Amino acid sequence: MNNRILFLWIHVCNYNRMKKIALFLLLFGCHQAWAQPEIKPYGALPSAAQLKWQQLEYYMFIHFGPNTFTDKEWGHGDEDPKVFNPTELDARQWARTAKLAGMKGIIITAKHHDGFCLWPSAYSKHTVRESAWKNGKGDVLAELSAACKEYGLLFGVYLSPWDRNHPAYGTPDYNQVFANQLKEVHTKYGDVFEQWFDGANGEGPNGKKQVYDWDLFHKTVLQYHPNVIFFSDAGPGCRWIGNENGFAGVTNWSTLNRKDFAPGMHGIQDILNKGQEDGVDWVPGEADVSIRPGWFYSAATDDKVKTLPWLLDIYYASVGRNANLLLNVPVDRRGRIHKNDSLRLMEFRKALDADFKSNLAVKARISATNTRQNSMLTSAVYLADGNPNTYWATGEGQLQGSFTLSFVKPVTFNRLELQEFIALGQRVKAFTVSVQEGKEWREIAKETTIGYKRILRLPNTTTQSIRVDILDAKASPVISEVKVFKAPDRLADPVIKRSKDGMVSITCPSADPEIFYTLDGSEPTTRSARYTGTAFSFPQSGTVKAKAFIEEGRKSGATVTAAFDLAPSGWKALKTSSGDGEKAIDGDFQSSWQNQGGSYPHEIQVDMGKTISINGFSYTPRKNGGIIYTYAFYLSQDGQQWGEPVAKGSFANILNNPVKQTVKLVKPASARYFRLVAIAPADEKDSRAAAAEIGVF
Ligand code: FUL
Ligand code: CA
């Protein structure tokens, strides 16, 4: 028996298909079967390290540092290192949580933009050594790498080249400092599977910029970890998916023309989201997203941990769309993962396990058209043998082909999973899924790319036959697996909306649930107020929580929280530098104000109709452009005298993560008028200023 046959035979034994293969060998004889040339690889191909990395699918991000203690998203580097003082840090708890969540590794912010090092770097004076934690004797990387080892998890590091603390930043000397820090991290803590490079670079109008020596950084790391995967906007190991919501493009190529991109480039998000069909480099997507609105822990977001349906949406839009999912779980001020996050992670795990509990495809008889002839490695049988290394393929140059799963009895399903054998390149460009209904076939999905993995969420469908038609591909399609599941039906999240005049309405896309809500921040139960379908008045600032129940309250969905500012009832936009200011104060997050033309600064003034006591204001950016970075906020009694701004600053990380920003005033103040001045944009090339909503609380 030659090696290949032995290899095949072992696989077959593993999957109890000995009989079938023995028959096959008898009928066709080994020699002819192997006479056929193998399938030629197509286009850009993954390296062995990238192939291994792709199979990780889901791992944890941890943002932790001085920001955890100062409630910031971007520290300035001028914070006292003594603020970093977790009271009961337990890296084993992080690792245990990740393991139980089904994650394969942990990537930690060893150094964020504030320059603070979670290890005692010899090349910085802003580190754990200067902190109050363990009298300066602690080392977070040492504790976490040991915990990862103990729990069988991979260990990865985020190091921000942008360093707002280091005195050499902005000079050529800094590149060597950063390389030295990389060397420390890659020599002292064992294996590192992924090196995460952030693209931020002296953001903001007065930010110091550095010309980064990427060659030096890469070389330094590769010296110690030749198989590391480099993450950045432009790879080379894997690429940013172009947003911080965890959503890959519906079309998602793992290929990219790397030479056209660089870390920190603006305006490339859409390309990164989808990849490039004809890209000459293999640079698969990684979707990074936080389980909370921000990346760092804040007590203010304890009730804003993403709900189960939301996390599932993220999973199906990342792992389900040919991208790996890097889910951030921020560690709190104690140095532990908060229970709200860990409970949600366990719920999420349970739901995923339930969704993929039993693969109906193993019960199907599978037939295919256009199957490559005389090739023992290629058979429709391998589509559902549970082995991602065996496959079905069409004949050389045949860019179309179909396979059909036939069941003895009708099955009901709502998930279909496909995998390409990506070691030979990503090929499929278009496919459909159809089901047989009587004599007719009904198309239920029309899609584009597959890649390493594609999972379709479909309506519950009952049928005896499912057919996948590959309509177009860049080379003969090579499909390694098809799986079919019936995921349990789940309650959708209620949607809470409020009109300009403070009337709250709650809807739920699921059929006929009962919805209960609270207005005091407490958890809704079946004893809380019941939403009857008529909007109720809630004009003040505060929190509405709603939850859907079915089966007489025995089953419930997720608690959805809406934090409202004061309803902008009777407010008027007095003056804007231009544009329709009313749209920033209409209570509608879909409509927005945008100034027309001109360059920064821009502004908007609002008359609230009566004098109001104000603790702070909020700014909800419009998602597509006109995002404000530096602002000044003024109050006035008469709309004439504005005096000094009552708040001034920048919205950290707002370009990549355009979520609602809230700013608390140093002390509460009374006023009838407010004025927001946009001083600098988040994207230097974008001269517009826009706001979906501006509010006060
Ligand atoms: C961004 C950073 O600026 C954020 O603070 C965060 O670390 C995110 C993961 O990457 O570029
Ligand atoms: Ca609006």
mmCIF file with all atom_site columns, N, CA, C and O and ligand atoms in Angstrom, residues 582-593 691-693, ligand 2:
data_model
loop_
_atom_site.group_PDB
_atom_site.id
_atom_site.type_symbol
_atom_site.label_atom_id
_atom_site.label_alt_id
_atom_site.label_comp_id
_atom_site.label_asym_id
_atom_site.label_entity_id
_atom_site.label_seq_id
_atom_site.pdbx_PDB_ins_code
_atom_site.Cartn_x
_atom_site.Cartn_y
_atom_site.Cartn_z
_atom_site.occupancy
_atom_site.B_iso_or_equiv
_atom_site.pdbx_formal_charge
_atom_site.auth_seq_id
_atom_site.auth_comp_id
_atom_site.auth_asym_id
_atom_site.auth_atom_id
_atom_site.pdbx_PDB_model_num
ATOM   1  N  N  . GLU A 1 582 ? -32.448 70.022 12.759 1.00 0.00 ? 582 GLU A N  1
ATOM   2  C  CA . GLU A 1 582 ? -33.564 69.332 13.437 1.00 0.00 ? 582 GLU A CA 1
ATOM   3  C  C  . GLU A 1 582 ? -33.336 67.820 13.509 1.00 0.00 ? 582 GLU A C  1
ATOM   4  O  O  . GLU A 1 582 ? -33.800 67.153 14.426 1.00 0.00 ? 582 GLU A O  1
ATOM   5  N  N  . LYS A 1 583 ? -32.617 67.306 12.512 1.00 0.00 ? 583 LYS A N  1
ATOM   6  C  CA . LYS A 1 583 ? -32.436 65.850 12.441 1.00 0.00 ? 583 LYS A CA 1
ATOM   7  C  C  . LYS A 1 583 ? -31.493 65.317 13.518 1.00 0.00 ? 583 LYS A C  1
ATOM   8  O  O  . LYS A 1 583 ? -31.412 64.114 13.736 1.00 0.00 ? 583 LYS A O  1
ATOM   9  N  N  . ALA A 1 584 ? -30.783 66.229 14.184 1.00 0.00 ? 584 ALA A N  1
ATOM   10 C  CA . ALA A 1 584 ? -29.909 65.787 15.276 1.00 0.00 ? 584 ALA A CA 1
ATOM   11 C  C  . ALA A 1 584 ? -30.667 65.756 16.594 1.00 0.00 ? 584 ALA A C  1
ATOM   12 O  O  . ALA A 1 584 ? -30.154 65.307 17.614 1.00 0.00 ? 584 ALA A O  1
ATOM   13 N  N  . ILE A 1 585 ? -31.919 66.263 16.580 1.00 0.00 ? 585 ILE A N  1
ATOM   14 C  CA . ILE A 1 585 ? -32.691 66.331 17.829 1.00 0.00 ? 585 ILE A CA 1
ATOM   15 C  C  . ILE A 1 585 ? -34.120 65.840 17.594 1.00 0.00 ? 585 ILE A C  1
ATOM   16 O  O  . ILE A 1 585 ? -35.072 66.347 18.172 1.00 0.00 ? 585 ILE A O  1
ATOM   17 N  N  . ASP A 1 586 ? -34.252 64.814 16.736 1.00 0.00 ? 586 ASP A N  1
ATOM   18 C  CA . ASP A 1 586 ? -35.600 64.292 16.449 1.00 0.00 ? 586 ASP A CA 1
ATOM   19 C  C  . ASP A 1 586 ? -35.851 62.936 17.110 1.00 0.00 ? 586 ASP A C  1
ATOM   20 O  O  . ASP A 1 586 ? -36.850 62.275 16.835 1.00 0.00 ? 586 ASP A O  1
ATOM   21 N  N  . GLY A 1 587 ? -34.932 62.502 17.965 1.00 0.00 ? 587 GLY A N  1
ATOM   22 C  CA . GLY A 1 587 ? -35.136 61.232 18.669 1.00 0.00 ? 587 GLY A CA 1
ATOM   23 C  C  . GLY A 1 587 ? -34.964 60.024 17.754 1.00 0.00 ? 587 GLY A C  1
ATOM   24 O  O  . GLY A 1 587 ? -35.149 58.892 18.175 1.00 0.00 ? 587 GLY A O  1
ATOM   25 N  N  . ASP A 1 588 ? -34.587 60.266 16.514 1.00 0.00 ? 588 ASP A N  1
ATOM   26 C  CA . ASP A 1 588 ? -34.476 59.188 15.535 1.00 0.00 ? 588 ASP A CA 1
ATOM   27 C  C  . ASP A 1 588 ? -32.997 58.988 15.175 1.00 0.00 ? 588 ASP A C  1
ATOM   28 O  O  . ASP A 1 588 ? -32.358 59.890 14.630 1.00 0.00 ? 588 ASP A O  1
ATOM   29 N  N  . PHE A 1 589 ? -32.464 57.800 15.489 1.00 0.00 ? 589 PHE A N  1
ATOM   30 C  CA . PHE A 1 589 ? -31.036 57.550 15.277 1.00 0.00 ? 589 PHE A CA 1
ATOM   31 C  C  . PHE A 1 589 ? -30.713 57.262 13.809 1.00 0.00 ? 589 PHE A C  1
ATOM   32 O  O  . PHE A 1 589 ? -29.562 57.147 13.429 1.00 0.00 ? 589 PHE A O  1
ATOM   33 N  N  . GLN A 1 590 ? -31.766 57.129 12.982 1.00 0.00 ? 590 GLN A N  1
ATOM   34 C  CA . GLN A 1 590 ? -31.537 56.878 11.560 1.00 0.00 ? 590 GLN A CA 1
ATOM   35 C  C  . GLN A 1 590 ? -31.342 58.175 10.790 1.00 0.00 ? 590 GLN A C  1
ATOM   36 O  O  . GLN A 1 590 ? -30.689 58.199 9.748  1.00 0.00 ? 590 GLN A O  1
ATOM   37 N  N  . SER A 1 591 ? -31.949 59.261 11.274 1.00 0.00 ? 591 SER A N  1
ATOM   38 C  CA . SER A 1 591 ? -31.831 60.529 10.554 1.00 0.00 ? 591 SER A CA 1
ATOM   39 C  C  . SER A 1 591 ? -30.685 61.331 11.156 1.00 0.00 ? 591 SER A C  1
ATOM   40 O  O  . SER A 1 591 ? -30.365 61.182 12.329 1.00 0.00 ? 591 SER A O  1
ATOM   41 N  N  . SER A 1 592 ? -30.054 62.157 10.360 1.00 0.00 ? 592 SER A N  1
ATOM   42 C  CA . SER A 1 592 ? -28.901 62.881 10.886 1.00 0.00 ? 592 SER A CA 1
ATOM   43 C  C  . SER A 1 592 ? -28.747 64.281 10.303 1.00 0.00 ? 592 SER A C  1
ATOM   44 O  O  . SER A 1 592 ? -29.198 64.560 9.188  1.00 0.00 ? 592 SER A O  1
ATOM   45 N  N  . TRP A 1 593 ? -28.126 65.147 11.078 1.00 0.00 ? 593 TRP A N  1
ATOM   46 C  CA . TRP A 1 593 ? -27.705 66.466 10.606 1.00 0.00 ? 593 TRP A CA 1
ATOM   47 C  C  . TRP A 1 593 ? -26.328 66.339 9.997  1.00 0.00 ? 593 TRP A C  1
ATOM   48 O  O  . TRP A 1 593 ? -25.481 65.612 10.497 1.00 0.00 ? 593 TRP A O  1
ATOM   49 N  N  . ALA A 1 691 ? -24.285 64.441 12.870 1.00 0.00 ? 691 ALA A N  1
ATOM   50 C  CA . ALA A 1 691 ? -24.734 63.854 14.138 1.00 0.00 ? 691 ALA A CA 1
ATOM   51 C  C  . ALA A 1 691 ? -26.051 63.153 13.895 1.00 0.00 ? 691 ALA A C  1
ATOM   52 O  O  . ALA A 1 691 ? -26.973 63.734 13.314 1.00 0.00 ? 691 ALA A O  1
ATOM   53 N  N  . ALA A 1 692 ? -26.153 61.889 14.306 1.00 0.00 ? 692 ALA A N  1
ATOM   54 C  CA . ALA A 1 692 ? -27.437 61.189 14.246 1.00 0.00 ? 692 ALA A CA 1
ATOM   55 C  C  . ALA A 1 692 ? -28.333 61.749 15.348 1.00 0.00 ? 692 ALA A C  1
ATOM   56 O  O  . ALA A 1 692 ? -29.515 62.004 15.135 1.00 0.00 ? 692 ALA A O  1
ATOM   57 N  N  . GLU A 1 693 ? -27.773 61.960 16.532 1.00 0.00 ? 693 GLU A N  1
ATOM   58 C  CA . GLU A 1 693 ? -28.488 62.577 17.651 1.00 0.00 ? 693 GLU A CA 1
ATOM   59 C  C  . GLU A 1 693 ? -27.505 63.284 18.574 1.00 0.00 ? 693 GLU A C  1
ATOM   60 O  O  . GLU A 1 693 ? -26.370 62.837 18.758 1.00 0.00 ? 693 GLU A O  1
HETATM 61 CA CA . CA  B 2 .   ? -31.708 61.942 14.150 1.00 0.00 ? 2   CA  B CA 1
#
